[in-house]
């Protein structure tokens, strides 16, 4: 972080840039989720992989992998995509409760170690991974990105191309994690994971200390570490763009009274500190506009309902490869499986 003397040399434009870059990163310390939120189990019995693609008339084979958002059973976005795209056969491997590490392991168990899936040997087919997970481990954004990066590498090494979906909007004023200033850190963490998928961050910015696992920490991304195609669902039609913002004066008072925020900015000169305060207050006031639209929510503010899944598919469709044969018109499900209701969520899950 810049010292007080170096801050004095910043011009007005530089100070504005500094404020915009650091406001979300300086939420009060008590609001920050742990960066060790998801740990790797010591041992786990792998699920037996006993499935294979079956449709010879659909040469584009797509594995969808996410948590409970992807596992939604009442006409999920994966089913819309399969109906929209005439060349595509989808296998949805999404499963409730899995963070980034567990999703990577699921891909290894169910796809890489599956004798029925041999992407590299299928010269007349394309194989794609559509990845939409990470929200369940978003409290540890660097660790989440570390495991997503490793998943992308694994997929590419095994003959898959990758469509990366960002996280979807989430949050609510009734959720204790978003009360007061707490939501600033969850907003920041969600943006860090989403920006990594979109290729907007350097390795250090995306991975933190995990960047050392790449060998050359500061080397540019390789094509295998990032998705071949990235789709932004976070800043999309799912967002409640016109939500009523919080009172900015109240947010300013909370920041001024927060000792951890004051300590984090003690070395800034007064002008820079005031600019950061105003920017952080504005970001806190804007939090409701980064939540999911109320009419698109399922049983909570995290999971989209059937209409939300339709919108996800419509956002995806125009951006999908031409080889998929997609016709981007609204789709309907002729035979709809019953919705089993909400799954219990031990925290945040996608």
XYZ file of C-alpha atoms in Angstrom, residues 18 20 32 36 53 66 84 97 100 106 113 120 129 141 155 167 179-180 253 263 283 285 293 300:
24
model
C -6.817 4.581 -6.545
C -12.017 2.930 -7.515
C -13.995 -10.457 5.572
C -9.340 -20.946 4.070
C -22.774 -39.704 -24.341
C -21.841 -26.329 -11.218
C -31.710 -24.283 -28.431
C -23.013 -28.262 -2.033
C -14.421 -25.103 -6.483
C -15.941 -34.278 -9.617
C -11.435 -41.210 -15.154
C -9.159 -36.818 -27.415
C -17.054 -28.050 -20.374
C -11.786 -16.021 -3.692
C -10.226 -29.926 -19.006
C -21.017 -16.202 -10.698
C -25.974 -6.072 6.668
C -24.135 -2.831 7.242
C -21.238 7.163 9.127
C -6.769 1.700 10.881
C -20.152 1.097 -3.097
C -25.000 2.110 -0.898
C -33.861 -9.407 -9.356
C -33.852 -17.790 -1.618
